[in-house]
Structure formats: structure tokens, C-alpha cells
């Protein structure tokens, strides 16, 4: 081991086994998880102390502007995974298995999950479904890849559900959610996302499982929460789900900043002398100009 004397201590990475142990009833702090799709956002999320970051197939809607997640590919998930991974020092990185990258067979599931770790820099994978994907989960876990489950409103089944609809309403539907979650735990999942189900059903699942539940639109009884980062930051425009609390209005802030930029470009106020290179300005040993602010030196 060598040191150049300047390296800063990096925070310890949150691992799948760490998250596996985060059961609130055992005294653990609830898990805070968010989605991310690029390096810049990943760095901010990591700095904020988020435990786990999901490169969700929601990128089809959030990044690509599509109406559902179905066309997202394994290569696209891996591309965004590599970018997000470069921004994370502490948070655990989870990759969402896209539609039709695992449903065909347990073998296909293992191959896709393996590709996500090799080409996407992911540390674990998430897939949607209950009983019907348990064999797939078992095989992926046996290959040494931690798996997060996802039951309730599973967006890849949007056409089967007839839209993005709350699941687990009524006794029979609630039992199906609980059975699916228990089967995923038995198959080796280390945690399970519960999406858009009534809070009492989420509470029942959370009480019956030994692994943590991470809710999105599933109430406060879960062992953690996950939100889409653009929703929670108020960057999203148009319709938003009821559960997506906006913790800031960064979309409005961005529009104001862009309007100010347009106005200064049009008036000639920008760029000012402080944003221009001097003819014979100082440079550092590598020849980079010293008379520009650090953010300008990145380009
Ligand atoms: O794709 C996604 O972002 C998700 C989360 C909302 C759980 O699956």
C-alpha cells in the first residue's frame, strides 16, 4: 500500500449486507434511498448522506421523456450506472433490471445481472415481481449478486394493471402482496421495495419480513423510503404521484437562473471581465490558467 500523503480518507461504502440488517424494529435508522441517473446528481446525493442510490428504469420517463419504463434497455441502465458510480463514495449503488432482461428465464436473469455488475458498476440489482420471479432471484443470489425485490405497483406490468394503479387493495390483493414479499425473502432478496400499496398492507409486510422494506407510496411503517430524485427536488413538471413530496422547488430556481442568463446575454452584462482570460495571466505548473474560478477550470 502506498500513499502520496494527500489522499483524503474516503467514507466506508454502504453494502447490501449493511442494508439487509437495517430493520427499524431492531433499532436501526430507516433507510433513505433515491434514484439518480448522472454523475452530478449522484455526487450531491452522496454528499447529503443518502444510504442507497437506484439507477431506476424510471429513467425512461424522467430522462428520456417516455410514458412508461418498458423500452429502457440493459445497455442504457449500464451507461447511467457507470456515470452514477463515479459520483458515489458512500452510498450503495443498485441497478434496476429493465423489462425483458430477466423475465424470460432464470438463466437470462443471471446473465443480465452479471452484465450490470461488470458493465454498469452496480453493487446489487433490483427486479420487479413476486412468486413468479423467485427462481430468478435465487439463481442471481447464488451467483453472488445481491438482489432487491419490488412488489405492489410494479411499473413494468403497467399494461397488465391497466395503468399506474394502487395495488393491494382488498383482502385477496393484500394477501398476494404479502405472499410475494415472503417468497422473495425466502429466495434470498436482501430488501424489498413496496410501491403504491395501502399503509396497513405495507405495515403487515414489514412486520412479517425479517428483511427491510423500502416504501414509495406505502406509508411510514416501512424500514425505509425511496423517491425519484427529480420529484423530491421539485425538478419535475406536470402530473406527480400523490406520494412524491417536493422537498424543494429546484425546477423554478433553474428557470429563474436561466432567465437571468438570457437577460444578461441579451443586455451584454455577461460575460464580465472576471469571466475572461488575461492576455498574459498566471498559469500553474501544468499550464492551466490560475486567473479563472475553479468551476471554469473543469472545462
Ligand atoms: O424505477 C424506479 O425509479 C423505481 C423506484 C421508484 C423504486 O423502481
Coordinates of C-alpha atoms and ligand atoms in Angstrom, one line a residue:
X1 CA 0.0 0.0 0.0
X2 CA 1.4 3.4 -1.0
X3 CA 0.3 6.9 -0.1
X4 CA 1.2 10.2 -1.7
X5 CA 0.4 11.9 1.6
X6 CA -2.5 13.9 0.1
X7 CA -5.2 11.3 -0.2
X8 CA -8.3 12.0 1.9
X9 CA -9.9 9.3 3.9
X10 CA -12.9 8.0 1.9
X11 CA -16.1 7.2 3.7
X12 CA -16.9 3.5 4.1
X13 CA -19.3 2.2 1.3
X14 CA -22.8 1.1 2.4
X15 CA -23.1 -2.5 1.3
X16 CA -26.0 -4.8 0.7
X17 CA -25.3 -6.7 3.9
X18 CA -25.4 -3.4 5.8
X19 CA -28.9 -2.6 4.3
X20 CA -30.0 -6.2 5.0
X21 CA -29.5 -5.5 8.7
X22 CA -31.5 -2.2 8.7
X23 CA -34.7 -3.4 10.4
X24 CA -36.4 -0.5 12.3
X25 CA -37.9 -2.8 14.9
X26 CA -34.4 -3.9 15.7
X27 CA -33.4 -0.3 16.5
X28 CA -31.9 0.6 13.1
X29 CA -32.3 4.0 11.5
X30 CA -34.7 4.0 8.5
X31 CA -33.0 3.6 5.1
X32 CA -33.0 6.7 2.8
X33 CA -32.9 5.8 -0.8
X34 CA -33.3 7.9 -4.0
X35 CA -32.9 7.5 -7.7
X36 CA -30.1 9.0 -9.8
X37 CA -29.2 9.0 -13.4
X38 CA -26.0 11.0 -13.8
X39 CA -22.7 11.9 -12.1
X40 CA -23.5 15.5 -11.0
X41 CA -26.7 14.4 -9.2
X42 CA -25.0 11.3 -7.7
X43 CA -22.3 13.5 -6.1
X44 CA -24.9 15.8 -4.4
X45 CA -26.9 12.8 -3.3
X46 CA -23.9 11.1 -1.8
X47 CA -22.8 14.4 -0.1
X48 CA -26.3 14.6 1.5
X49 CA -25.8 11.2 3.3
X50 CA -28.3 9.1 1.3
X51 CA -27.8 5.4 2.0
X52 CA -28.7 3.8 -1.3
X53 CA -29.0 5.1 -4.9
X54 CA -31.1 3.4 -7.5
X55 CA -30.5 3.8 -11.2
X56 CA -34.2 3.1 -11.8
X57 CA -35.7 2.2 -15.1
X58 CA -37.8 5.3 -14.3
X59 CA -35.0 6.9 -16.4
X60 CA -37.2 6.1 -19.4
X61 CA -39.8 8.6 -18.1
X62 CA -37.5 11.0 -16.2
X63 CA -34.5 11.3 -18.6
X64 CA -36.0 10.1 -21.9
X65 CA -39.5 11.7 -21.6
X66 CA -41.4 8.4 -22.4
X67 CA -44.8 7.5 -20.9
X68 CA -43.6 4.3 -19.3
X69 CA -40.4 2.3 -18.4
X70 CA -40.8 -0.6 -20.9
X71 CA -38.4 0.4 -23.6
X72 CA -35.4 1.0 -21.3
X73 CA -32.5 -1.3 -22.2
X74 CA -29.8 -3.1 -20.3
X75 CA -27.1 -1.0 -22.1
X76 CA -28.9 2.2 -21.1
X77 CA -29.1 1.2 -17.4
X78 CA -25.4 0.3 -17.6
X79 CA -24.4 3.6 -19.2
X80 CA -26.2 5.6 -16.5
X81 CA -24.8 3.2 -13.8
X82 CA -21.2 4.0 -14.8
X83 CA -21.9 7.7 -14.6
X84 CA -23.6 7.5 -11.2
X85 CA -21.0 5.2 -9.7
X86 CA -18.3 7.8 -10.4
X87 CA -20.2 10.2 -8.1
X88 CA -20.7 7.9 -5.2
X89 CA -18.2 7.5 -2.4
X90 CA -20.5 6.1 0.4
X91 CA -24.0 5.3 -0.9
X92 CA -24.8 1.7 -2.1
X93 CA -25.5 1.6 -5.9
X94 CA -28.4 -0.5 -7.1
X95 CA -29.3 -1.1 -10.8
X96 CA -32.9 -1.7 -11.9
X97 CA -33.2 -4.7 -14.2
X98 CA -35.1 -3.5 -17.3
X99 CA -38.3 -5.1 -18.7
X100 CA -37.5 -8.4 -20.5
X101 CA -33.9 -8.5 -19.2
X102 CA -34.9 -11.2 -16.6
X103 CA -38.5 -12.3 -17.2
X104 CA -37.6 -14.9 -19.9
X105 CA -35.7 -17.4 -17.7
X106 CA -33.6 -17.6 -14.5
X107 CA -30.6 -18.1 -16.8
X108 CA -31.3 -14.8 -18.7
X109 CA -31.7 -13.1 -15.3
X110 CA -28.3 -14.3 -14.1
X111 CA -26.7 -13.2 -17.4
X112 CA -28.3 -9.7 -17.2
X113 CA -27.5 -9.2 -13.6
X114 CA -23.9 -10.2 -14.3
X115 CA -23.6 -7.7 -17.1
X116 CA -25.0 -5.0 -14.8
X117 CA -22.2 -5.6 -12.3
X118 CA -19.5 -5.9 -15.0
X119 CA -20.6 -3.1 -17.3
X120 CA -22.8 -0.9 -15.1
X121 CA -20.6 -0.8 -11.9
X122 CA -23.6 -1.8 -9.8
X123 CA -23.3 -3.3 -6.4
X124 CA -26.7 -5.0 -6.4
X125 CA -29.7 -5.3 -8.7
X126 CA -33.5 -4.8 -8.3
X127 CA -36.2 -6.6 -10.1
X128 CA -40.0 -6.5 -10.1
X129 CA -42.4 -9.2 -9.2
X130 CA -43.3 -11.7 -6.5
X131 CA -43.7 -15.5 -6.7
X132 CA -43.1 -15.6 -10.5
X133 CA -39.6 -14.3 -10.2
X134 CA -38.4 -16.2 -7.1
X135 CA -36.4 -18.8 -9.0
X136 CA -34.7 -15.9 -10.9
X137 CA -33.8 -14.2 -7.6
X138 CA -32.5 -17.5 -6.2
X139 CA -30.2 -18.0 -9.2
X140 CA -28.9 -14.4 -9.2
X141 CA -28.2 -14.6 -5.5
X142 CA -26.4 -17.9 -6.0
X143 CA -24.1 -16.2 -8.5
X144 CA -23.0 -13.8 -5.7
X145 CA -25.1 -10.8 -6.7
X146 CA -27.4 -9.2 -4.0
X147 CA -31.0 -8.7 -5.1
X148 CA -33.6 -6.2 -4.0
X149 CA -37.2 -7.2 -4.7
X150 CA -40.1 -4.9 -5.7
X151 CA -43.8 -5.7 -5.2
X152 CA -47.1 -3.7 -5.2
X153 CA -47.3 -1.3 -8.2
X154 CA -44.6 -2.8 -10.4
X155 CA -44.4 -0.3 -13.3
X156 CA -43.2 -2.9 -15.8
X157 CA -46.7 -4.5 -15.5
X158 CA -48.4 -1.2 -16.4
X159 CA -50.4 -2.8 -19.2
X160 CA -51.5 -5.8 -17.1
X161 CA -52.7 -3.4 -14.4
X162 CA -54.5 -1.2 -16.9
X163 CA -52.4 1.9 -15.8
X164 CA -50.3 3.0 -12.9
X165 CA -52.8 1.9 -10.2
X166 CA -52.6 1.4 -6.5
X167 CA -52.2 -2.3 -5.7
X168 CA -53.0 -4.5 -2.6
X169 CA -56.5 -3.1 -2.1
X170 CA -58.9 -5.7 -0.7
X171 CA -58.0 -8.8 1.3
X172 CA -57.1 -11.1 -1.6
X173 CA -54.9 -8.5 -3.3
X174 CA -53.2 -7.6 0.0
X175 CA -52.5 -11.4 0.7
X176 CA -50.9 -11.6 -2.8
X177 CA -48.6 -8.7 -1.9
X178 CA -47.6 -10.3 1.4
X179 CA -47.1 -13.8 -0.2
X180 CA -44.9 -12.3 -2.9
X181 CA -42.8 -10.5 -0.4
X182 CA -42.4 -13.5 1.8
X183 CA -41.4 -15.6 -1.2
X184 CA -38.8 -13.1 -2.3
X185 CA -37.3 -13.1 1.2
X186 CA -37.1 -16.9 1.1
X187 CA -35.5 -16.7 -2.3
X188 CA -32.7 -14.6 -0.9
X189 CA -33.6 -11.0 -1.5
X190 CA -31.8 -8.6 0.9
X191 CA -34.6 -5.9 0.9
X192 CA -37.9 -5.2 -0.9
X193 CA -39.4 -2.1 -2.4
X194 CA -43.1 -1.7 -1.7
X195 CA -44.7 0.6 -4.2
X196 CA -48.2 2.2 -4.1
X197 CA -49.9 0.0 -1.6
X198 CA -52.1 0.9 1.4
X199 CA -50.1 1.7 4.5
X200 CA -51.7 -1.1 6.5
X201 CA -50.6 -3.7 3.9
X202 CA -47.1 -2.2 4.0
X203 CA -47.1 -2.5 7.8
X204 CA -48.2 -6.1 7.6
X205 CA -45.4 -6.9 5.1
X206 CA -42.8 -5.0 7.2
X207 CA -43.9 -6.9 10.4
X208 CA -43.8 -10.4 8.7
X209 CA -40.4 -10.0 7.0
X210 CA -37.0 -10.2 8.5
X211 CA -35.5 -8.1 5.7
X212 CA -36.1 -4.4 5.4
X213 CA -39.0 -2.9 3.3
X214 CA -38.4 0.3 1.4
X215 CA -41.6 2.2 0.7
X216 CA -42.7 4.5 -2.1
X217 CA -46.3 5.5 -1.6
X218 CA -46.6 2.8 1.0
X219 CA -46.8 4.8 4.3
X220 CA -44.5 5.3 7.2
X221 CA -44.3 1.8 8.6
X222 CA -41.6 0.7 6.2
X223 CA -38.0 0.3 7.1
X224 CA -37.0 3.0 4.6
X225 CA -38.3 5.2 1.9
X226 CA -37.3 5.8 -1.8
X227 CA -38.2 8.7 -4.0
X228 CA -37.3 9.7 -7.6
X229 CA -34.7 12.4 -7.2
X230 CA -36.3 14.8 -9.7
X231 CA -39.6 14.5 -7.9
X232 CA -38.3 15.2 -4.4
X233 CA -36.2 18.2 -5.7
X234 CA -39.1 19.7 -7.5
X235 CA -37.5 19.4 -10.9
X236 CA -40.4 17.5 -12.4
X237 CA -43.1 19.4 -14.3
X238 CA -46.7 18.2 -14.9
X239 CA -48.5 15.4 -13.0
X240 CA -46.8 14.0 -10.0
X241 CA -47.9 11.0 -7.9
X242 CA -49.6 11.8 -4.5
X243 CA -46.7 10.3 -2.5
X244 CA -44.0 12.4 -4.2
X245 CA -43.3 15.1 -1.6
X246 CA -41.4 18.1 -3.1
X247 CA -38.6 19.0 -0.6
X248 CA -37.5 21.9 -2.8
X249 CA -38.6 23.8 -6.0
X250 CA -35.3 23.5 -8.0
X251 CA -37.2 23.5 -11.3
X252 CA -38.4 27.0 -10.6
X253 CA -34.9 28.0 -9.3
X254 CA -33.4 26.6 -12.6
X255 CA -35.9 28.6 -14.8
X256 CA -35.1 31.8 -12.8
X257 CA -31.4 31.3 -13.2
X258 CA -31.8 30.6 -17.0
X259 CA -34.0 33.6 -17.4
X260 CA -31.3 35.7 -15.7
X261 CA -28.7 34.2 -18.0
X262 CA -30.8 35.0 -21.1
X263 CA -31.3 38.6 -19.9
X264 CA -27.6 39.1 -19.2
X265 CA -26.5 37.7 -22.6
X266 CA -29.1 39.9 -24.3
X267 CA -28.0 43.0 -22.3
X268 CA -24.3 42.3 -22.6
X269 CA -23.8 42.2 -18.9
X270 CA -22.4 38.6 -19.2
X271 CA -19.6 37.8 -19.6
X272 CA -17.9 40.3 -17.4
X273 CA -14.1 40.9 -17.2
X274 CA -13.9 38.4 -14.3
X275 CA -15.0 35.6 -16.7
X276 CA -12.4 36.4 -19.4
X277 CA -8.8 35.2 -19.7
X278 CA -6.0 37.8 -19.3
X279 CA -3.6 38.0 -22.3
X280 CA -0.6 37.1 -20.0
X281 CA -2.3 35.7 -17.0
X282 CA -0.5 33.4 -14.5
X283 CA -0.6 29.6 -15.1
X284 CA 0.2 26.7 -12.9
X285 CA 2.9 24.1 -13.5
X286 CA 0.6 22.3 -16.0
X287 CA -0.1 25.4 -17.9
X288 CA -3.6 25.8 -16.7
X289 CA -4.7 29.4 -16.1
X290 CA -4.8 30.5 -12.5
X291 CA -6.9 33.5 -13.1
X292 CA -10.2 31.7 -13.6
X293 CA -12.5 30.4 -10.9
X294 CA -12.2 26.6 -10.1
X295 CA -15.5 25.8 -11.9
X296 CA -14.2 27.3 -15.1
X297 CA -11.1 25.1 -15.0
X298 CA -13.2 21.9 -15.2
X299 CA -14.0 22.6 -18.9
Ligands
LIG1 O1 -37.5 2.9 -11.5 C1 -37.6 3.4 -10.3 O2 -37.2 4.6 -10.2 C2 -38.1 2.6 -9.2 C3 -38.3 3.3 -7.9 C4 -39.3 4.4 -8.0 C5 -38.5 2.4 -6.8 O3 -38.3 1.5 -9.4

